[in-house]
XYZ file of N, CA and C in Angstrom:
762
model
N 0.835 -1.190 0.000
C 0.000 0.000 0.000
C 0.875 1.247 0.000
N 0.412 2.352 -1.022
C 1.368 3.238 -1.321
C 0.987 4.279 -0.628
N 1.616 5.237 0.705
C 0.923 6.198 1.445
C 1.483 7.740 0.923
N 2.203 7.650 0.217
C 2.851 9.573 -0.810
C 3.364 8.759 -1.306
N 4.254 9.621 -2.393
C 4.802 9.077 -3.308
C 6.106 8.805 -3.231
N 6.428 8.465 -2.018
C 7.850 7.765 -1.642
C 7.579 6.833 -0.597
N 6.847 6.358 -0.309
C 6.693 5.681 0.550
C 5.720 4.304 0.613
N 5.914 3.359 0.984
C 4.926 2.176 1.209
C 4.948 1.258 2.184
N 3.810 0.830 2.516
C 3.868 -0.549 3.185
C 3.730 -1.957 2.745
N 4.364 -2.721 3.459
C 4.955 -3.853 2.413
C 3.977 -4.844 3.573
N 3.005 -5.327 2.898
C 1.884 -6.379 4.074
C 2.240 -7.436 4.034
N 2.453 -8.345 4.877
C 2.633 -9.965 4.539
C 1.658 -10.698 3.908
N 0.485 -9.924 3.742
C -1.103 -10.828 3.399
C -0.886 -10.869 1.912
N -0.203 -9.372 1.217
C -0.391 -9.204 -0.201
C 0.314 -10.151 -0.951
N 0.330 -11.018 -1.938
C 1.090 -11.843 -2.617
C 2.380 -11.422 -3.953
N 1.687 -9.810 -3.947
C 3.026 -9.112 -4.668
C 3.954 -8.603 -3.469
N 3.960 -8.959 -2.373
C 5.206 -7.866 -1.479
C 5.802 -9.631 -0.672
N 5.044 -10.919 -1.124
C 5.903 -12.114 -0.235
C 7.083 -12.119 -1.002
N 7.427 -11.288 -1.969
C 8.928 -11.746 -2.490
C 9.846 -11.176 -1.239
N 9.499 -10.200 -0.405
C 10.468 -10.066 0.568
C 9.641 -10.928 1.746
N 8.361 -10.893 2.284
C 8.313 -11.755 3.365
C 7.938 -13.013 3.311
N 8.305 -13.745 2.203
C 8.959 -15.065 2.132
C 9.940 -15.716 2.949
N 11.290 -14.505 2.603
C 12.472 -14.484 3.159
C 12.163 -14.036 4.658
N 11.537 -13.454 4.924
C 11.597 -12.513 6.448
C 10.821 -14.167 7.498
N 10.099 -15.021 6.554
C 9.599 -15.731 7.449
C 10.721 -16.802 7.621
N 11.378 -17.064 6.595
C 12.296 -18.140 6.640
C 13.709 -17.719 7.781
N 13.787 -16.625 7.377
C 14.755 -15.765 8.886
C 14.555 -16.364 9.847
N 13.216 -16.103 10.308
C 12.784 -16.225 11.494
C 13.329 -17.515 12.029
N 13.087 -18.852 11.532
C 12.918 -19.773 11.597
C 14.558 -19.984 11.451
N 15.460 -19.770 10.848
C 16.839 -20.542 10.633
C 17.758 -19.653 11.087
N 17.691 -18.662 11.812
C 18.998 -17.744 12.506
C 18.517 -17.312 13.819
N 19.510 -17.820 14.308
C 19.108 -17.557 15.842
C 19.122 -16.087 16.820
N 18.537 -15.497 16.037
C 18.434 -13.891 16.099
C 18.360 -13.411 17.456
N 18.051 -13.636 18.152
C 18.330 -12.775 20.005
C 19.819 -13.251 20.262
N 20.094 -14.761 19.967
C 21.536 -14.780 20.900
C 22.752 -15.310 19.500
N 22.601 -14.808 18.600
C 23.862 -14.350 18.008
C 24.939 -13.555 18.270
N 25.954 -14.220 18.687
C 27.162 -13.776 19.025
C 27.694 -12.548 18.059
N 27.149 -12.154 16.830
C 27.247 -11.112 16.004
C 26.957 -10.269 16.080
N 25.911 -9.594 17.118
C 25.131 -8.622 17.396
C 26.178 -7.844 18.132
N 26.501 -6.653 17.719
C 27.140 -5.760 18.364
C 26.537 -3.866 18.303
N 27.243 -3.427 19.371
C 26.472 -2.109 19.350
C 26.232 -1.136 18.102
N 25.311 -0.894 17.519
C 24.946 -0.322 16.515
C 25.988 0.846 16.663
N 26.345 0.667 15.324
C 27.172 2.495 14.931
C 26.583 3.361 14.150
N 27.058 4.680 14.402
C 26.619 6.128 13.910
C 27.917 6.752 13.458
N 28.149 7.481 12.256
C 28.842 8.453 12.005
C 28.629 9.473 12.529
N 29.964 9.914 13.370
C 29.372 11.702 13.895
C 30.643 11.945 13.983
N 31.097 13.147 13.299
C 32.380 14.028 13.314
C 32.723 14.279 15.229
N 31.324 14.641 15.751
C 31.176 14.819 17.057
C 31.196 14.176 17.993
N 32.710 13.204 18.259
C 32.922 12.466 19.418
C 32.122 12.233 20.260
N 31.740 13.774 20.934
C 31.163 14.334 22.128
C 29.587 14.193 22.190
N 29.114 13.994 20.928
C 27.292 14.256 20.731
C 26.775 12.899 21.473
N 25.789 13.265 21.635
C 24.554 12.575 22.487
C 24.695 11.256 21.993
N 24.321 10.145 22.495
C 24.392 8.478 21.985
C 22.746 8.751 20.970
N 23.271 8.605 20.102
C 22.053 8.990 18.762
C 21.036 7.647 18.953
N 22.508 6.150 18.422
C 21.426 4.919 18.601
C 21.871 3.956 19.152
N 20.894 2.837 20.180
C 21.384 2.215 21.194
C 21.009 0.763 21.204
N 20.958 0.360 20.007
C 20.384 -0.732 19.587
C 21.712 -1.620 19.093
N 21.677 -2.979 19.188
C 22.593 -3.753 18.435
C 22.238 -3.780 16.936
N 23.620 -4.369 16.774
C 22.859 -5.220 14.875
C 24.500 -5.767 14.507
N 24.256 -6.513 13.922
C 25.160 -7.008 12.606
C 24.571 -7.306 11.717
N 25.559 -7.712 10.094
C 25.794 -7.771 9.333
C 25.178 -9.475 8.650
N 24.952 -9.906 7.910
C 24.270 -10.986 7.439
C 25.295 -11.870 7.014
N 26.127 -12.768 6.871
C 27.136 -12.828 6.462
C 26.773 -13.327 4.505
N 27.763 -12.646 3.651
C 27.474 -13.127 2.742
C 27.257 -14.430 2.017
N 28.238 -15.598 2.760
C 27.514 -16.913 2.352
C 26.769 -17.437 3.243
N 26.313 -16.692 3.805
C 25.184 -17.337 4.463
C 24.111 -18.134 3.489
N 23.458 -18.821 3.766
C 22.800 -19.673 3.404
C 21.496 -18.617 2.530
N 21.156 -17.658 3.384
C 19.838 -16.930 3.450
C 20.025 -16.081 2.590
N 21.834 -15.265 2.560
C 21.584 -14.331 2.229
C 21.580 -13.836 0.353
N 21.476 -15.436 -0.456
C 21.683 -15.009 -1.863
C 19.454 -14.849 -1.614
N 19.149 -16.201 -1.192
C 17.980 -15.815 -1.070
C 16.927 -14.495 -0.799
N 17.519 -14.430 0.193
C 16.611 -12.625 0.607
C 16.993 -11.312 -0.357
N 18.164 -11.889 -0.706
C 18.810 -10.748 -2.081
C 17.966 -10.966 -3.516
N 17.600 -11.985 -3.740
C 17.101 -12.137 -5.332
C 15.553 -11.812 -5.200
N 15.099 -11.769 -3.878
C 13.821 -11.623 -3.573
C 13.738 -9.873 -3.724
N 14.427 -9.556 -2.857
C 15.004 -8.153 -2.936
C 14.568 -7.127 -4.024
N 14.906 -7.916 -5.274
C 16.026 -7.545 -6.373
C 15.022 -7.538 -7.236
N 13.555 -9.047 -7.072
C 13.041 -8.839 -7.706
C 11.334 -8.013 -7.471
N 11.690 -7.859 -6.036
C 10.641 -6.842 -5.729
C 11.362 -5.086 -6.091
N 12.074 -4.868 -5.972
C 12.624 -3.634 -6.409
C 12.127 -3.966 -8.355
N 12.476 -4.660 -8.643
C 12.194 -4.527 -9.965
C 10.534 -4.496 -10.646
N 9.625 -4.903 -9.676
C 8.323 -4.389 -9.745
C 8.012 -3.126 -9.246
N 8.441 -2.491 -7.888
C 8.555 -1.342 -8.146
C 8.903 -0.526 -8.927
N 9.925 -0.431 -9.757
C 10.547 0.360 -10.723
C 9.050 0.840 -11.557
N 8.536 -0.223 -11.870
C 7.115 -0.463 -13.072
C 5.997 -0.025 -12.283
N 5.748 -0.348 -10.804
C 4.321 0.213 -10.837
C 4.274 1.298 -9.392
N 5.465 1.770 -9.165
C 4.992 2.863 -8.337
C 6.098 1.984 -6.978
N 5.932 3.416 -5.664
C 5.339 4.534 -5.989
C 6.154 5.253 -7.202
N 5.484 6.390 -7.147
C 6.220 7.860 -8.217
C 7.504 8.062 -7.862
N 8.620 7.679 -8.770
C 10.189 8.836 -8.370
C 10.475 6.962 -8.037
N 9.687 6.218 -7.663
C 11.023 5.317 -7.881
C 11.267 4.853 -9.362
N 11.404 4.848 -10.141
C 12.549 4.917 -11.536
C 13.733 5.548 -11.360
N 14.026 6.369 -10.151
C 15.102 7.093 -9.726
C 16.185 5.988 -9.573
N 15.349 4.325 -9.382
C 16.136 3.595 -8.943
C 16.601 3.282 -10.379
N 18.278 2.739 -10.234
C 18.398 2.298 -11.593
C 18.059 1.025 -12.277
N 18.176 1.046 -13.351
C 17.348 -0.672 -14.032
C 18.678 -1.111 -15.067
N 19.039 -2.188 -15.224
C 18.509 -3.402 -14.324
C 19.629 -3.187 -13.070
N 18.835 -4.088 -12.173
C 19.546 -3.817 -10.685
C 20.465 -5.487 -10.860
N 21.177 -5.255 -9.598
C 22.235 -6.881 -10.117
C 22.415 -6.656 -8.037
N 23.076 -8.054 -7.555
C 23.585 -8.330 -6.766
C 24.574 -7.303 -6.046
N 25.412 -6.088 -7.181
C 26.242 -5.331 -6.585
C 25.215 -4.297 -6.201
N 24.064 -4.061 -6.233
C 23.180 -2.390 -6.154
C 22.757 -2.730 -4.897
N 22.852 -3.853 -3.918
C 22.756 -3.699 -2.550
C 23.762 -3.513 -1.401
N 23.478 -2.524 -0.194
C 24.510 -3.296 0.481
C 24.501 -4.520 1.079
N 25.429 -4.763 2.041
C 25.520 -5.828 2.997
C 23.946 -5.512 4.035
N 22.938 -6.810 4.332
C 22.047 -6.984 4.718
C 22.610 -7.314 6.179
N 21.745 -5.928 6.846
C 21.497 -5.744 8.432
C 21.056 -5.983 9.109
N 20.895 -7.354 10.266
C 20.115 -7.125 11.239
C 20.333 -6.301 12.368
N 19.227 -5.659 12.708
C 19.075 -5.246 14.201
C 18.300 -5.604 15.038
N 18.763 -5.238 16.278
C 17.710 -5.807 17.581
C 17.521 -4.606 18.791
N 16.081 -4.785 19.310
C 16.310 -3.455 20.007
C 15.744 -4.208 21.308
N 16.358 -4.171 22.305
C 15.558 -4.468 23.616
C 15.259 -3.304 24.366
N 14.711 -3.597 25.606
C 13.738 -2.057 26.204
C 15.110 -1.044 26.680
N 13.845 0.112 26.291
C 14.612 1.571 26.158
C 15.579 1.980 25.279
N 16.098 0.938 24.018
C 16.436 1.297 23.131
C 16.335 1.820 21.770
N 17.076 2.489 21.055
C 16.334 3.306 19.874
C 17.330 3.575 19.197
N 16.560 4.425 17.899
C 17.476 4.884 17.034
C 16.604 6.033 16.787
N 17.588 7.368 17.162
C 17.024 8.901 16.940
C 16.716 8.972 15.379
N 15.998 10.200 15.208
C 15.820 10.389 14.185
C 16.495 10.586 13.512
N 16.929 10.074 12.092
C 17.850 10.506 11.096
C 17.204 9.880 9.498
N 18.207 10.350 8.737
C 17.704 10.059 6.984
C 18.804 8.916 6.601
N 18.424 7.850 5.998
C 19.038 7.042 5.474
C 20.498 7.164 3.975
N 19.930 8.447 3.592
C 20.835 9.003 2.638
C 21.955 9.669 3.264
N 23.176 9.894 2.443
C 24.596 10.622 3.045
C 24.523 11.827 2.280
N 24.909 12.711 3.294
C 25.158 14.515 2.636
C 26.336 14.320 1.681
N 27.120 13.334 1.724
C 28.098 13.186 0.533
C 27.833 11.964 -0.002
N 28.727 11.924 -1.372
C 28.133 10.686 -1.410
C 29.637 9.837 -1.081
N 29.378 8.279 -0.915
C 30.113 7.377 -0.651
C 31.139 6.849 -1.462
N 32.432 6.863 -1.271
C 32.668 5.514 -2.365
C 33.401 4.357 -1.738
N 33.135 3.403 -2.630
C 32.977 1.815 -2.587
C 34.157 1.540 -3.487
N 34.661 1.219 -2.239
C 36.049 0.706 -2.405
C 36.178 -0.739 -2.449
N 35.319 -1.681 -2.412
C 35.435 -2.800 -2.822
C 35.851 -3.311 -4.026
N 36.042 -4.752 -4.582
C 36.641 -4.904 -5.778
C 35.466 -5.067 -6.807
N 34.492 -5.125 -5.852
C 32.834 -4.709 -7.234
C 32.712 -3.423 -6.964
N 32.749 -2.597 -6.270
C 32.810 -1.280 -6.413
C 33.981 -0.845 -6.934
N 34.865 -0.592 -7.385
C 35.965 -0.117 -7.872
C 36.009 1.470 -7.832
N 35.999 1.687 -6.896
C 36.191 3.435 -6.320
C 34.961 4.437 -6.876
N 34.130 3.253 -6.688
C 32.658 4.538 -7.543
C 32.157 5.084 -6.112
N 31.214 6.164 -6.591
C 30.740 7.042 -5.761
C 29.180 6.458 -5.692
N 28.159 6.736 -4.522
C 27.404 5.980 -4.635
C 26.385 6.952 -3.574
N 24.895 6.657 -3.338
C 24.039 7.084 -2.607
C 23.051 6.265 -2.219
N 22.843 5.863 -1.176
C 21.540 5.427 -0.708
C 20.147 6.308 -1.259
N 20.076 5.128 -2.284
C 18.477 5.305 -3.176
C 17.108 5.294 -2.583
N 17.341 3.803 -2.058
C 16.110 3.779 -1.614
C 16.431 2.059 -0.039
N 15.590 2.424 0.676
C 15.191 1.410 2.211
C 13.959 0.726 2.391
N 14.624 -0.936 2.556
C 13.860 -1.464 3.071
C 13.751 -1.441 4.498
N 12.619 -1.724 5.791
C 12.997 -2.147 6.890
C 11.977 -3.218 7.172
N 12.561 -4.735 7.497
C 11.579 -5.829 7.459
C 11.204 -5.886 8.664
N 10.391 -6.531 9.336
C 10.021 -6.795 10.841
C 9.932 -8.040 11.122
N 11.084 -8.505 11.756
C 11.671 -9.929 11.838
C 11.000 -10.934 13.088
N 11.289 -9.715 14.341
C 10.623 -10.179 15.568
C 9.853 -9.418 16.245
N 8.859 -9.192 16.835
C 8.131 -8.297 17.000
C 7.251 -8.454 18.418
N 7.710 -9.636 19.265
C 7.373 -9.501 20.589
C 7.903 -8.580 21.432
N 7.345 -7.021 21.453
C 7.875 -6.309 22.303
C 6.202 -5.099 21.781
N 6.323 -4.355 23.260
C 5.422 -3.226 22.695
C 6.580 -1.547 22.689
N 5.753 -0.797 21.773
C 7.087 -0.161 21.383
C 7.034 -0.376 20.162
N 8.203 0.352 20.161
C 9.057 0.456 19.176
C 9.137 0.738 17.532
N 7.878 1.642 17.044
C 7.316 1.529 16.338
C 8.734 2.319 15.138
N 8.343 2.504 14.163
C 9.110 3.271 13.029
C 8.216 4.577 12.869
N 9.083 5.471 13.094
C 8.082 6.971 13.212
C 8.555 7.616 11.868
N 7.747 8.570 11.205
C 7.861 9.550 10.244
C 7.292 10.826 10.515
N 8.034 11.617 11.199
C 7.308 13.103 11.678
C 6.896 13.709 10.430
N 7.669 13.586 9.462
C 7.029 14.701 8.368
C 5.531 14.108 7.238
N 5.777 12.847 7.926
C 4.870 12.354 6.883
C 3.018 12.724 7.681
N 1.866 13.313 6.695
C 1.021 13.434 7.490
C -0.104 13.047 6.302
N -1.112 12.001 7.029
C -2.324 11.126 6.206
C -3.212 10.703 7.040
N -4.344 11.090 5.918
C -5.679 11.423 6.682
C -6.233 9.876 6.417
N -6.662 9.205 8.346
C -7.249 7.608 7.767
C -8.372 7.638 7.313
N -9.725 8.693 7.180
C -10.228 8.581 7.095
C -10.283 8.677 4.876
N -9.348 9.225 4.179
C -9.202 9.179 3.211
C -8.329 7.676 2.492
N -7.701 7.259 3.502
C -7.435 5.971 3.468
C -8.342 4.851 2.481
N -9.620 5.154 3.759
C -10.493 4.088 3.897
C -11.517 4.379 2.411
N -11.535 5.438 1.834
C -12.411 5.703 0.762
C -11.720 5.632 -0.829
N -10.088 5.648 -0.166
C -9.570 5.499 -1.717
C -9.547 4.138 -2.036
N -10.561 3.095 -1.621
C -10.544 1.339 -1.744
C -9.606 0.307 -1.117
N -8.309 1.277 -0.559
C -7.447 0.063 -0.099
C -8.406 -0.869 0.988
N -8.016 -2.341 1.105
C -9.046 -3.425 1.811
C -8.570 -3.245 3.081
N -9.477 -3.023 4.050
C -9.669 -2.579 5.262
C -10.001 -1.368 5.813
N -10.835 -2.068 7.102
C -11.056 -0.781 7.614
C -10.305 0.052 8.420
N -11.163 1.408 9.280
C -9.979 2.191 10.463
C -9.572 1.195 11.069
N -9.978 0.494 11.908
C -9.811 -0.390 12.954
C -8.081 -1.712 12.316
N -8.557 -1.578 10.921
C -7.743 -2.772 10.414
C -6.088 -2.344 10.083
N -6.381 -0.310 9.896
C -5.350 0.519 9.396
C -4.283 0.415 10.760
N -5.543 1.432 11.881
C -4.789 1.667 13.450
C -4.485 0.809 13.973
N -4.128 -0.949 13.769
C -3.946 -2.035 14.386
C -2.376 -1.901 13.913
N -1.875 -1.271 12.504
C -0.997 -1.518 11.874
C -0.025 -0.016 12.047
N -0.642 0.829 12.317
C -0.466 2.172 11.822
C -0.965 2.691 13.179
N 0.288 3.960 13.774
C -0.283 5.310 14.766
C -0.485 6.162 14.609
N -1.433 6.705 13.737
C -1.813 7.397 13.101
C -1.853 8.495 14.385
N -2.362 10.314 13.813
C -2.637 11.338 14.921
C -1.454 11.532 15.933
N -0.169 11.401 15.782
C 0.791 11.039 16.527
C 1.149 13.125 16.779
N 1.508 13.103 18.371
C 1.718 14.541 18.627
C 3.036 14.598 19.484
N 3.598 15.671 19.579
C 4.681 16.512 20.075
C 4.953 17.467 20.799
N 5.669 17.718 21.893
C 5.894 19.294 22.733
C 6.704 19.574 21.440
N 6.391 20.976 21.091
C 6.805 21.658 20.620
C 6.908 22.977 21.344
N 7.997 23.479 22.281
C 7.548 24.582 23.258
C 6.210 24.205 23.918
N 5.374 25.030 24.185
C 4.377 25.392 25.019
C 3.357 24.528 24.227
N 3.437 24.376 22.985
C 2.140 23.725 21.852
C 2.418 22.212 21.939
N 1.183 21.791 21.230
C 1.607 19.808 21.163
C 1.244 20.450 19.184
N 2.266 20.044 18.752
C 1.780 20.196 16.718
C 1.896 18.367 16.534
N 1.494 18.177 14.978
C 1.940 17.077 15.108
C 2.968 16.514 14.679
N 2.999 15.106 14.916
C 4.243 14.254 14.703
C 3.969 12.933 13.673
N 3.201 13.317 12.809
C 3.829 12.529 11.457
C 3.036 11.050 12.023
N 3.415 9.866 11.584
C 2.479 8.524 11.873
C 3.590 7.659 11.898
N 3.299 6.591 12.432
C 4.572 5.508 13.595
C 3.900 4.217 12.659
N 4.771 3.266 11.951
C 4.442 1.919 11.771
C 4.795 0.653 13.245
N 3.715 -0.035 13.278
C 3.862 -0.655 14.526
C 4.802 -2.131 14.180
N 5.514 -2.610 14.730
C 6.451 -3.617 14.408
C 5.453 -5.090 14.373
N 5.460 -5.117 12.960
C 4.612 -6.986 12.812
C 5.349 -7.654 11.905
N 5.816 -8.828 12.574
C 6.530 -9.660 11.762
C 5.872 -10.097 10.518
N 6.873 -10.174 9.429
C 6.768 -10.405 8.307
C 6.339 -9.203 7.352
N 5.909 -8.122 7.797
C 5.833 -6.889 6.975
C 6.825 -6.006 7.117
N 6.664 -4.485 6.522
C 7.920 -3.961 6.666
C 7.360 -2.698 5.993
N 8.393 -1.538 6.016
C 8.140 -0.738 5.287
C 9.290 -0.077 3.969
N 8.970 0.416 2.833
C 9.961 0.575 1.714
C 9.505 2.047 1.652
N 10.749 2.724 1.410
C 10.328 3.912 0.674
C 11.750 4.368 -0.259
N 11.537 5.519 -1.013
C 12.551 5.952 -2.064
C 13.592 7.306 -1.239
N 14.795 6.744 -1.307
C 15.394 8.175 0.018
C 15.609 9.373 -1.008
N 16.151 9.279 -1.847
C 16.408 10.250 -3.387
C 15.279 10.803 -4.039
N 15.715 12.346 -4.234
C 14.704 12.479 -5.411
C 15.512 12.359 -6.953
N 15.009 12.794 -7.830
C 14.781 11.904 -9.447
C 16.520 12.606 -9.648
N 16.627 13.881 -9.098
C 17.596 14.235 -9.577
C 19.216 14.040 -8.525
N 18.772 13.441 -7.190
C 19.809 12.716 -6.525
C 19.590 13.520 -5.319
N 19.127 14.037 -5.547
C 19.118 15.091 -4.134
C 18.360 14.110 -2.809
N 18.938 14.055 -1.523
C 18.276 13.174 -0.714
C 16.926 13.901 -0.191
N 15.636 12.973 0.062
C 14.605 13.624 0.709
C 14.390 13.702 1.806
N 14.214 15.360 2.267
C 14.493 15.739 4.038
C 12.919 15.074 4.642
N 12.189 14.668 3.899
C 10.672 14.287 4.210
C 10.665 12.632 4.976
N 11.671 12.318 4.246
C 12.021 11.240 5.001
C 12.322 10.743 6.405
N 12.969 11.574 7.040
C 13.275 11.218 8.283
C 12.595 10.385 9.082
N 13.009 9.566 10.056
C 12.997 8.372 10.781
C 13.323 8.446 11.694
N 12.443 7.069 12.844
C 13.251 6.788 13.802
C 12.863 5.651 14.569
N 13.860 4.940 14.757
C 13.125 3.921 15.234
C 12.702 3.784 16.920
N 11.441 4.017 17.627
C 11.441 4.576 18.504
C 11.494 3.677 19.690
N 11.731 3.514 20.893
C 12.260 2.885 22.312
C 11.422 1.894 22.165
N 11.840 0.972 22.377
C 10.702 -0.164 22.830
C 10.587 -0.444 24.043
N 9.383 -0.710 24.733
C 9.111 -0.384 25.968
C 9.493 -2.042 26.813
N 8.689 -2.974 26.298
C 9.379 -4.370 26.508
C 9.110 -5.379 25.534
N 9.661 -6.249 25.929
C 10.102 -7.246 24.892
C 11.460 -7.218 23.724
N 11.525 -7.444 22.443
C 12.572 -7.281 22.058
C 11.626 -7.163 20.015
N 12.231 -6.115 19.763
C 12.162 -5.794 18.411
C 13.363 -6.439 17.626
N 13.145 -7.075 16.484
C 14.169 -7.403 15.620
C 13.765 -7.207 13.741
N 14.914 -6.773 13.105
C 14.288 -6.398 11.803
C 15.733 -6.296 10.810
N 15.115 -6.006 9.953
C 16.615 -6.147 8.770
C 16.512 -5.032 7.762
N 17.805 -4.413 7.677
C 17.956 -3.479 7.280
C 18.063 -3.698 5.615
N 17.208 -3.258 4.319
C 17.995 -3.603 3.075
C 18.179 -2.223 2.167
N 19.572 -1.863 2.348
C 19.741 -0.710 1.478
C 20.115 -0.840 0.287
N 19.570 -0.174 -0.942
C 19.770 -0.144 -2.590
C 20.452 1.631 -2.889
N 21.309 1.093 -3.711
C 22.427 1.905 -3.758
C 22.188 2.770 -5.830
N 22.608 3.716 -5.203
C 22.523 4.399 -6.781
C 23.922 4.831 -7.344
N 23.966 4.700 -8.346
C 25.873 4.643 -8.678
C 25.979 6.025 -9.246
N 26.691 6.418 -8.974
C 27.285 8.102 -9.568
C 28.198 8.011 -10.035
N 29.242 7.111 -10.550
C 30.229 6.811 -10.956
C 31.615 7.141 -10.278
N 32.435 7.832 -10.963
C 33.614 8.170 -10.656
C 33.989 9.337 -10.619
């Protein structure tokens, strides 16, 4: 379900979005995701030694022969490639055809209580280069993000979008299947903020359910990253959140 034109939700029910929660269910089941010895403290780039602990969540890295990970990649690869064709808008930004090198390395994370990840944008104010021997010193940008929802016994912890703002009651009349009740089970919709002395609002929170996820496009058409985007993945109160990070990369060359 497409909510603006960078953004979507990826349902486990729909049979065009199981090319990724196919894989997200088979995760579940063959990696031992809470007590992997791989899980280490999530990192942040900050010039600023000194700044605030941004995010406090573990995660590692998928390993590449992993068993899973050509699987969850071709699934990936070939749901990005139906997007390209039917929406949302601005993703064609992504490039075609996509191959095995247009991802990065696949992320898990895990968040247990009171942990988070502040708000930030998935795109870099510069762009990157990829110094690998399939990258060969190209320059590169985070295009576009998946985030799957792997484990989801915890309350909390939802995925917030302050800038994003949608009316459920227009939801429910543009035909997508379900009702309010079926949206707000999935979705925190009406979400508010101190802002000084005022409460304004705060954009709408996806609630963590395994096997769905959310995709959106971080770039606009002409490379520029979108500030509309911003994120965060917010504290989980108890239990334990787990999910996988899949970033698609746009090449700028050299």
């Amino acid at each position: 379900m497409t909510f603006c034109p960078r953004l979507r939700l990826i349902r486990s029910s729909t049979s065009g979005d199981n090319a990724i929660h196919g894989s997200s269910s088979l995760m579940v089941l063959t990696w031992p995701l809470s007590s992997s010895p791989l899980f280490v403290p999530s990192q942040v780039y900050s010039p600023d030694e000194n700044a605030p602990k941004h995010r406090t969540s573990s995660s590692c890295f998928l390993p590449p022969n992993h068993e899973l990970a050509s699987v969850i990649t071709a699934r990936a690869l070939q749901f990005l490639a139906n997007m390209t064709k039917t929406g949302p808008p601005h993703a064609p930004a992504i490039a075609e055809p996509l191959s095995y090198y247009d991802l990065e390395k696949l992320q898990l994370v895990k968040y247990l209580p009171s942990q988070y990840y502040h708000h930030h944008m998935d795109w870099f104010d510069t762009l990157m280069r990829d110094d690998s021997p399939a990258g060969r010193g190209r320059y590169f940008n985070r295009v576009a993000s998946f985030f799957i929802y792997l484990d989801d016994t915890c309350t909390g912890g939802g995925t917030e979008f302050p800038e994003l703002q949608f009316d459920l009651e227009s939801l429910d009349e543009s035909g997508v299947r379900g009702s309010a009740e079926f949206w707000r089970e999935r979705i925190d919709f009406d979400r508010q903020r101190q802002k000084g002395e005022e409460k304004v609002s705060s954009g709408i929170s996806f609630k963590p359910r395994k096997g769905s996820g959310v995709f959106w496009v971080n770039l606009l058409p002409i490379g520029y990253g979108d500030e509309r985007l911003t994120h965060a993945g917010l504290p989980v109160e108890q239990g334990q959140k787990v999910g996988m990070n899949i970033w698609v990369k746009r090449d700028f060359g050299w």
